[in-house]
mmCIF file of C-alpha atoms in Angstrom:
data_model
loop_
_atom_site.group_PDB
_atom_site.id
_atom_site.type_symbol
_atom_site.label_atom_id
_atom_site.label_comp_id
_atom_site.label_asym_id
_atom_site.label_seq_id
_atom_site.Cartn_x
_atom_site.Cartn_y
_atom_site.Cartn_z
ATOM 1 C CA LYS A 269 -14.615 -18.936 19.334
ATOM 2 C CA ALA A 270 -11.869 -17.247 20.655
ATOM 3 C CA GLY A 271 -8.257 -17.910 19.219
ATOM 4 C CA VAL A 272 -5.084 -18.900 21.087
ATOM 5 C CA THR A 273 -4.026 -16.370 23.418
ATOM 6 C CA GLN A 274 -0.653 -15.779 24.822
ATOM 7 C CA THR A 275 0.571 -13.584 27.864
ATOM 8 C CA PRO A 276 2.564 -11.298 28.202
ATOM 9 C CA ARG A 277 2.957 -9.988 24.381
ATOM 10 C CA TYR A 278 6.334 -8.444 25.052
ATOM 11 C CA LEU A 279 8.873 -9.008 27.789
ATOM 12 C CA ILE A 280 12.060 -7.546 28.670
ATOM 13 C CA LYS A 281 14.422 -9.561 30.986
ATOM 14 C CA THR A 282 18.254 -9.466 31.849
ATOM 15 C CA ARG A 283 20.481 -12.521 31.653
ATOM 16 C CA GLY A 284 20.503 -14.718 34.360
ATOM 17 C CA GLN A 285 16.806 -14.165 34.992
ATOM 18 C CA GLN A 286 13.887 -16.752 34.496
ATOM 19 C CA VAL A 287 10.774 -15.900 32.820
ATOM 20 C CA THR A 288 7.328 -17.704 32.467
ATOM 21 C CA LEU A 289 5.205 -17.476 29.642
ATOM 22 C CA SER A 290 1.465 -18.435 29.494
ATOM 23 C CA CYS A 291 -0.698 -19.744 26.686
ATOM 24 C CA SER A 292 -4.291 -20.357 26.480
ATOM 25 C CA PRO A 293 -5.678 -22.613 23.746
ATOM 26 C CA ILE A 294 -8.740 -22.671 22.069
ATOM 27 C CA SER A 295 -11.764 -23.912 24.005
ATOM 28 C CA GLY A 296 -11.944 -27.863 23.535
ATOM 29 C CA HIS A 297 -8.117 -28.304 22.088
ATOM 30 C CA ARG A 298 -6.187 -30.342 24.260
ATOM 31 C CA SER A 299 -2.779 -30.302 22.412
ATOM 32 C CA VAL A 300 -0.489 -27.391 23.035
ATOM 33 C CA SER A 301 2.882 -26.935 21.331
ATOM 34 C CA TRP A 302 5.589 -24.570 22.043
ATOM 35 C CA TYR A 303 7.976 -23.114 19.348
ATOM 36 C CA GLN A 304 10.910 -20.713 19.407
ATOM 37 C CA GLN A 305 11.000 -18.407 16.331
ATOM 38 C CA THR A 306 14.335 -16.321 15.610
ATOM 39 C CA PRO A 307 15.752 -14.570 12.408
ATOM 40 C CA GLY A 308 18.875 -16.946 12.304
ATOM 41 C CA GLN A 309 17.262 -20.411 13.604
ATOM 42 C CA GLY A 310 13.716 -20.058 12.280
ATOM 43 C CA LEU A 311 10.898 -21.935 13.598
ATOM 44 C CA GLN A 312 11.739 -24.517 16.164
ATOM 45 C CA PHE A 313 9.891 -26.976 18.052
ATOM 46 C CA LEU A 314 10.307 -26.751 21.909
ATOM 47 C CA PHE A 315 7.947 -29.194 23.193
ATOM 48 C CA GLU A 316 4.173 -30.497 22.954
ATOM 49 C CA TYR A 317 1.736 -31.285 25.748
ATOM 50 C CA PHE A 318 -1.399 -33.465 25.611
ATOM 51 C CA SER A 319 -3.733 -33.984 28.780
ATOM 52 C CA GLU A 320 -1.198 -32.685 31.132
ATOM 53 C CA THR A 321 1.901 -34.978 29.658
ATOM 54 C CA GLN A 322 4.752 -33.842 27.575
ATOM 55 C CA ARG A 323 4.761 -36.039 24.631
ATOM 56 C CA ASN A 324 7.461 -34.812 22.382
ATOM 57 C CA LYS A 325 10.473 -32.544 23.061
ATOM 58 C CA GLY A 326 12.790 -30.474 20.756
ATOM 59 C CA ASN A 327 16.527 -30.181 21.067
ATOM 60 C CA PHE A 328 16.714 -27.718 23.614
ATOM 61 C CA PRO A 329 18.515 -27.461 27.051
ATOM 62 C CA GLY A 330 16.959 -28.413 30.548
ATOM 63 C CA ARG A 331 16.541 -24.413 31.031
ATOM 64 C CA PHE A 332 13.461 -24.773 28.872
ATOM 65 C CA SER A 333 10.788 -26.758 30.440
ATOM 66 C CA GLY A 334 7.052 -26.527 30.342
ATOM 67 C CA ARG A 335 3.664 -27.817 31.973
ATOM 68 C CA GLN A 336 0.146 -28.218 30.865
ATOM 69 C CA PHE A 337 -2.913 -27.853 33.437
ATOM 70 C CA SER A 338 -6.033 -29.796 33.732
ATOM 71 C CA ASN A 339 -7.811 -27.098 31.652
ATOM 72 C CA SER A 340 -5.083 -27.324 28.825
ATOM 73 C CA ARG A 341 -3.721 -24.108 29.585
ATOM 74 C CA SER A 342 0.183 -24.506 29.356
ATOM 75 C CA GLU A 343 3.222 -22.470 30.723
ATOM 76 C CA MET A 344 6.653 -22.646 29.581
ATOM 77 C CA ASN A 345 9.611 -21.487 31.658
ATOM 78 C CA VAL A 346 12.996 -20.323 30.843
ATOM 79 C CA SER A 347 15.565 -20.380 33.568
ATOM 80 C CA THR A 348 18.829 -18.780 33.625
ATOM 81 C CA LEU A 349 18.099 -16.687 30.525
ATOM 82 C CA GLU A 350 21.036 -15.867 27.896
ATOM 83 C CA LEU A 351 21.124 -13.348 25.079
ATOM 84 C CA GLY A 352 20.384 -16.065 22.648
ATOM 85 C CA ASP A 353 17.242 -16.965 24.134
ATOM 86 C CA SER A 354 15.787 -13.766 22.804
ATOM 87 C CA ALA A 355 12.977 -14.768 20.353
ATOM 88 C CA LEU A 356 9.429 -14.900 19.570
ATOM 89 C CA TYR A 357 8.026 -17.669 21.560
ATOM 90 C CA LEU A 358 4.812 -19.211 19.940
ATOM 91 C CA CYS A 359 2.087 -21.432 21.276
ATOM 92 C CA ALA A 360 -0.149 -23.492 19.058
ATOM 93 C CA SER A 361 -3.062 -25.741 19.983
ATOM 94 C CA SER A 362 -4.741 -28.423 18.262
ATOM 95 C CA LEU A 363 -8.049 -30.354 18.896
ATOM 96 C CA SER A 364 -6.618 -33.720 19.746
ATOM 97 C CA GLY A 365 -4.104 -36.200 18.879
ATOM 98 C CA THR A 366 -0.606 -34.789 17.464
ATOM 99 C CA PRO A 367 0.245 -31.863 15.728
ATOM 100 C CA ARG A 368 1.682 -33.875 12.748
ATOM 101 C CA TYR A 369 -1.654 -35.051 12.060
ATOM 102 C CA ASN A 370 -3.887 -31.946 13.025
ATOM 103 C CA GLU A 371 -4.265 -28.376 12.030
ATOM 104 C CA GLN A 372 -2.496 -26.387 14.566
ATOM 105 C CA PHE A 373 -3.719 -22.827 15.652
ATOM 106 C CA PHE A 374 -1.172 -20.352 16.435
ATOM 107 C CA GLY A 375 -1.241 -17.368 19.148
ATOM 108 C CA PRO A 376 0.324 -14.135 18.335
ATOM 109 C CA GLY A 377 3.559 -14.828 20.395
ATOM 110 C CA THR A 378 5.446 -13.378 23.153
ATOM 111 C CA ARG A 379 8.247 -11.428 22.237
ATOM 112 C CA LEU A 380 11.216 -11.936 24.648
ATOM 113 C CA THR A 381 13.959 -9.700 24.931
ATOM 114 C CA VAL A 382 17.072 -10.539 26.888
ATOM 115 C CA LEU A 383 19.563 -7.729 27.876
ATOM 116 C CA LEU B 918 19.521 -35.897 10.998
ATOM 117 C CA ALA B 919 15.986 -34.866 9.353
ATOM 118 C CA LYS B 920 16.321 -31.535 7.528
ATOM 119 C CA THR B 921 13.798 -29.455 5.042
ATOM 120 C CA THR B 922 14.941 -27.404 2.313
ATOM 121 C CA GLN B 923 12.896 -24.623 0.624
ATOM 122 C CA PRO B 924 13.834 -21.608 -1.373
ATOM 123 C CA ILE B 925 14.583 -18.420 0.610
ATOM 124 C CA SER B 926 12.510 -16.217 -1.616
ATOM 125 C CA MET B 927 10.519 -16.023 -4.791
ATOM 126 C CA ASP B 928 8.734 -13.202 -6.523
ATOM 127 C CA SER B 929 5.682 -13.354 -8.705
ATOM 128 C CA TYR B 930 2.807 -11.477 -10.256
ATOM 129 C CA GLU B 931 -0.760 -10.899 -9.282
ATOM 130 C CA GLY B 932 -3.134 -13.673 -11.034
ATOM 131 C CA GLN B 933 -0.096 -16.019 -11.575
ATOM 132 C CA GLU B 934 0.277 -19.603 -10.314
ATOM 133 C CA VAL B 935 2.894 -20.023 -7.537
ATOM 134 C CA ASN B 936 4.550 -23.319 -6.831
ATOM 135 C CA ILE B 937 7.021 -23.608 -3.669
ATOM 136 C CA THR B 938 8.865 -26.864 -3.290
ATOM 137 C CA CYS B 939 10.218 -28.199 0.109
ATOM 138 C CA SER B 940 12.606 -31.071 0.089
ATOM 139 C CA HIS B 941 12.464 -33.194 3.402
ATOM 140 C CA ASN B 942 14.732 -36.047 3.738
ATOM 141 C CA ASN B 943 14.149 -38.583 6.319
ATOM 142 C CA ILE B 944 10.526 -37.848 6.825
ATOM 143 C CA ALA B 945 8.789 -40.374 9.368
ATOM 144 C CA THR B 946 7.055 -43.012 7.506
ATOM 145 C CA ASN B 947 3.687 -42.274 8.687
ATOM 146 C CA ASP B 948 3.868 -38.604 9.016
ATOM 147 C CA TYR B 949 1.981 -35.897 7.064
ATOM 148 C CA ILE B 950 3.097 -32.951 5.478
ATOM 149 C CA THR B 951 1.873 -29.597 6.454
ATOM 150 C CA TRP B 952 2.142 -26.042 5.053
ATOM 151 C CA TYR B 953 1.670 -22.757 6.978
ATOM 152 C CA GLN B 954 1.742 -19.093 5.976
ATOM 153 C CA GLN B 955 2.975 -16.299 8.259
ATOM 154 C CA PHE B 956 2.673 -12.665 8.121
ATOM 155 C CA PRO B 957 4.419 -10.165 10.018
ATOM 156 C CA SER B 958 3.648 -10.014 13.668
ATOM 157 C CA GLN B 959 1.426 -12.804 13.468
ATOM 158 C CA GLY B 960 1.458 -16.781 14.211
ATOM 159 C CA PRO B 961 1.962 -19.066 11.257
ATOM 160 C CA ARG B 962 -1.870 -20.105 9.564
ATOM 161 C CA PHE B 963 -2.491 -23.500 8.660
ATOM 162 C CA ILE B 964 -2.873 -23.591 4.788
ATOM 163 C CA ILE B 965 -2.915 -27.514 3.846
ATOM 164 C CA GLN B 966 -1.835 -31.025 5.014
ATOM 165 C CA GLY B 967 -1.264 -34.109 2.878
ATOM 166 C CA TYR B 968 0.334 -37.586 3.243
ATOM 167 C CA LYS B 969 1.061 -38.542 -0.524
ATOM 168 C CA THR B 970 -0.255 -37.789 -4.279
ATOM 169 C CA LYS B 971 -2.533 -34.648 -4.263
ATOM 170 C CA VAL B 972 -4.475 -32.766 -1.843
ATOM 171 C CA THR B 973 -6.608 -29.667 -2.804
ATOM 172 C CA ASN B 974 -8.545 -27.364 -0.780
ATOM 173 C CA GLU B 975 -10.297 -23.923 -1.510
ATOM 174 C CA VAL B 976 -6.761 -21.946 -1.116
ATOM 175 C CA ALA B 977 -3.986 -24.107 -2.403
ATOM 176 C CA SER B 978 -3.066 -27.578 -3.608
ATOM 177 C CA LEU B 979 -0.169 -29.643 -2.395
ATOM 178 C CA PHE B 980 1.385 -32.233 -4.432
ATOM 179 C CA ILE B 981 3.697 -35.276 -3.101
ATOM 180 C CA PRO B 982 5.394 -37.639 -4.946
ATOM 181 C CA ALA B 983 5.385 -41.257 -4.118
ATOM 182 C CA ASP B 984 8.842 -41.209 -2.246
ATOM 183 C CA ARG B 985 7.706 -38.235 -0.196
ATOM 184 C CA LYS B 986 10.965 -36.861 -0.243
ATOM 185 C CA SER B 987 9.715 -33.540 -1.421
ATOM 186 C CA SER B 988 6.385 -31.670 -1.681
ATOM 187 C CA THR B 989 5.359 -28.734 -3.732
ATOM 188 C CA LEU B 990 2.701 -26.023 -2.501
ATOM 189 C CA SER B 991 0.607 -24.592 -5.309
ATOM 190 C CA LEU B 992 -1.049 -21.273 -4.983
ATOM 191 C CA PRO B 993 -3.517 -20.628 -7.830
ATOM 192 C CA ARG B 994 -3.900 -16.900 -9.059
ATOM 193 C CA VAL B 995 -2.003 -15.094 -6.350
ATOM 194 C CA SER B 996 -2.939 -11.814 -5.152
ATOM 195 C CA LEU B 997 -1.132 -9.179 -3.333
ATOM 196 C CA SER B 998 -2.399 -10.361 -0.226
ATOM 197 C CA ASP B 999 -0.466 -13.464 -0.501
ATOM 198 C CA THR B 1000 2.483 -11.934 0.120
ATOM 199 C CA ALA B 1001 3.908 -13.673 3.262
ATOM 200 C CA VAL B 1002 6.479 -16.438 4.220
ATOM 201 C CA TYR B 1003 5.445 -19.897 3.570
ATOM 202 C CA TYR B 1004 6.782 -22.769 5.727
ATOM 203 C CA CYS B 1005 6.786 -26.604 5.218
ATOM 204 C CA LEU B 1006 6.518 -28.637 8.396
ATOM 205 C CA VAL B 1007 7.064 -32.350 8.648
ATOM 206 C CA GLY B 1008 7.950 -34.777 11.325
ATOM 207 C CA ALA B 1009 10.960 -36.893 11.620
ATOM 208 C CA ARG B 1010 12.806 -38.962 14.269
ATOM 209 C CA GLY B 1011 16.201 -37.602 15.389
ATOM 210 C CA LEU B 1012 19.302 -39.677 16.088
ATOM 211 C CA ASP B 1013 17.873 -40.630 19.396
ATOM 212 C CA SER B 1014 14.646 -41.638 17.816
ATOM 213 C CA ASN B 1015 12.896 -38.761 19.533
ATOM 214 C CA TYR B 1016 10.223 -37.596 17.543
ATOM 215 C CA GLN B 1017 10.326 -33.844 16.275
ATOM 216 C CA LEU B 1018 8.478 -31.524 14.219
ATOM 217 C CA ILE B 1019 10.948 -30.018 11.620
ATOM 218 C CA TRP B 1020 10.184 -26.594 9.792
ATOM 219 C CA GLY B 1021 11.456 -25.410 7.091
ATOM 220 C CA ALA B 1022 13.410 -22.095 6.720
ATOM 221 C CA GLY B 1023 10.486 -20.273 5.238
ATOM 222 C CA THR B 1024 10.289 -18.978 1.649
ATOM 223 C CA LYS B 1025 9.231 -15.577 1.426
ATOM 224 C CA LEU B 1026 6.880 -14.809 -1.377
ATOM 225 C CA ILE B 1027 6.501 -11.439 -2.991
ATOM 226 C CA ILE B 1028 3.615 -10.783 -4.988
ATOM 227 C CA LYS B 1029 4.058 -7.579 -7.336
ATOM 228 C CA PRO B 1030 0.991 -5.744 -9.079
#
């Protein structure tokens, strides 16, 4: 069974631009969560989707948004990029329910660099 | 506000048992405690999850006291390939009652030959 895939793997943008990252969960997994990982702040929860609905959201500004499609694939969007948005963005999927009760399977991440 | 605390780094030797403790205040009442392992340039990988007392699987044990304000990941007989960063993860409610997943800062474990 294929793992979680994320595209693109690397991305370079400039301040003020917007970016869309894509995540394809493991087949059959309906929950998708997004995380931001930086050396200074570590892993931070962005949001979680289940059956196309956002169920939980972390403490990030409204510039960070996401969505999930009927096939469970998910995208996250960051508008008006800032230098501080440079990070590794990780997507994780789980079979059902919420991430707190289920094993999450992580993708390799998208490395975003904002210049 | 929920917060998790774990040691920044630990060293050990091959064949030893390693215990990593995570403190987590304000953990949500019905939430599980989960531990993940991360190698460079990879996403985290699930190790073990528990709610209370002790849980054991083929790679680790997890000890959780009755008050659930901390948990200890135990890795038996570590090898060089266990060199990685280990994270604890808990769920908690913030000031606005919004549920969030809170990651520890990670413990960098270095295993020496």
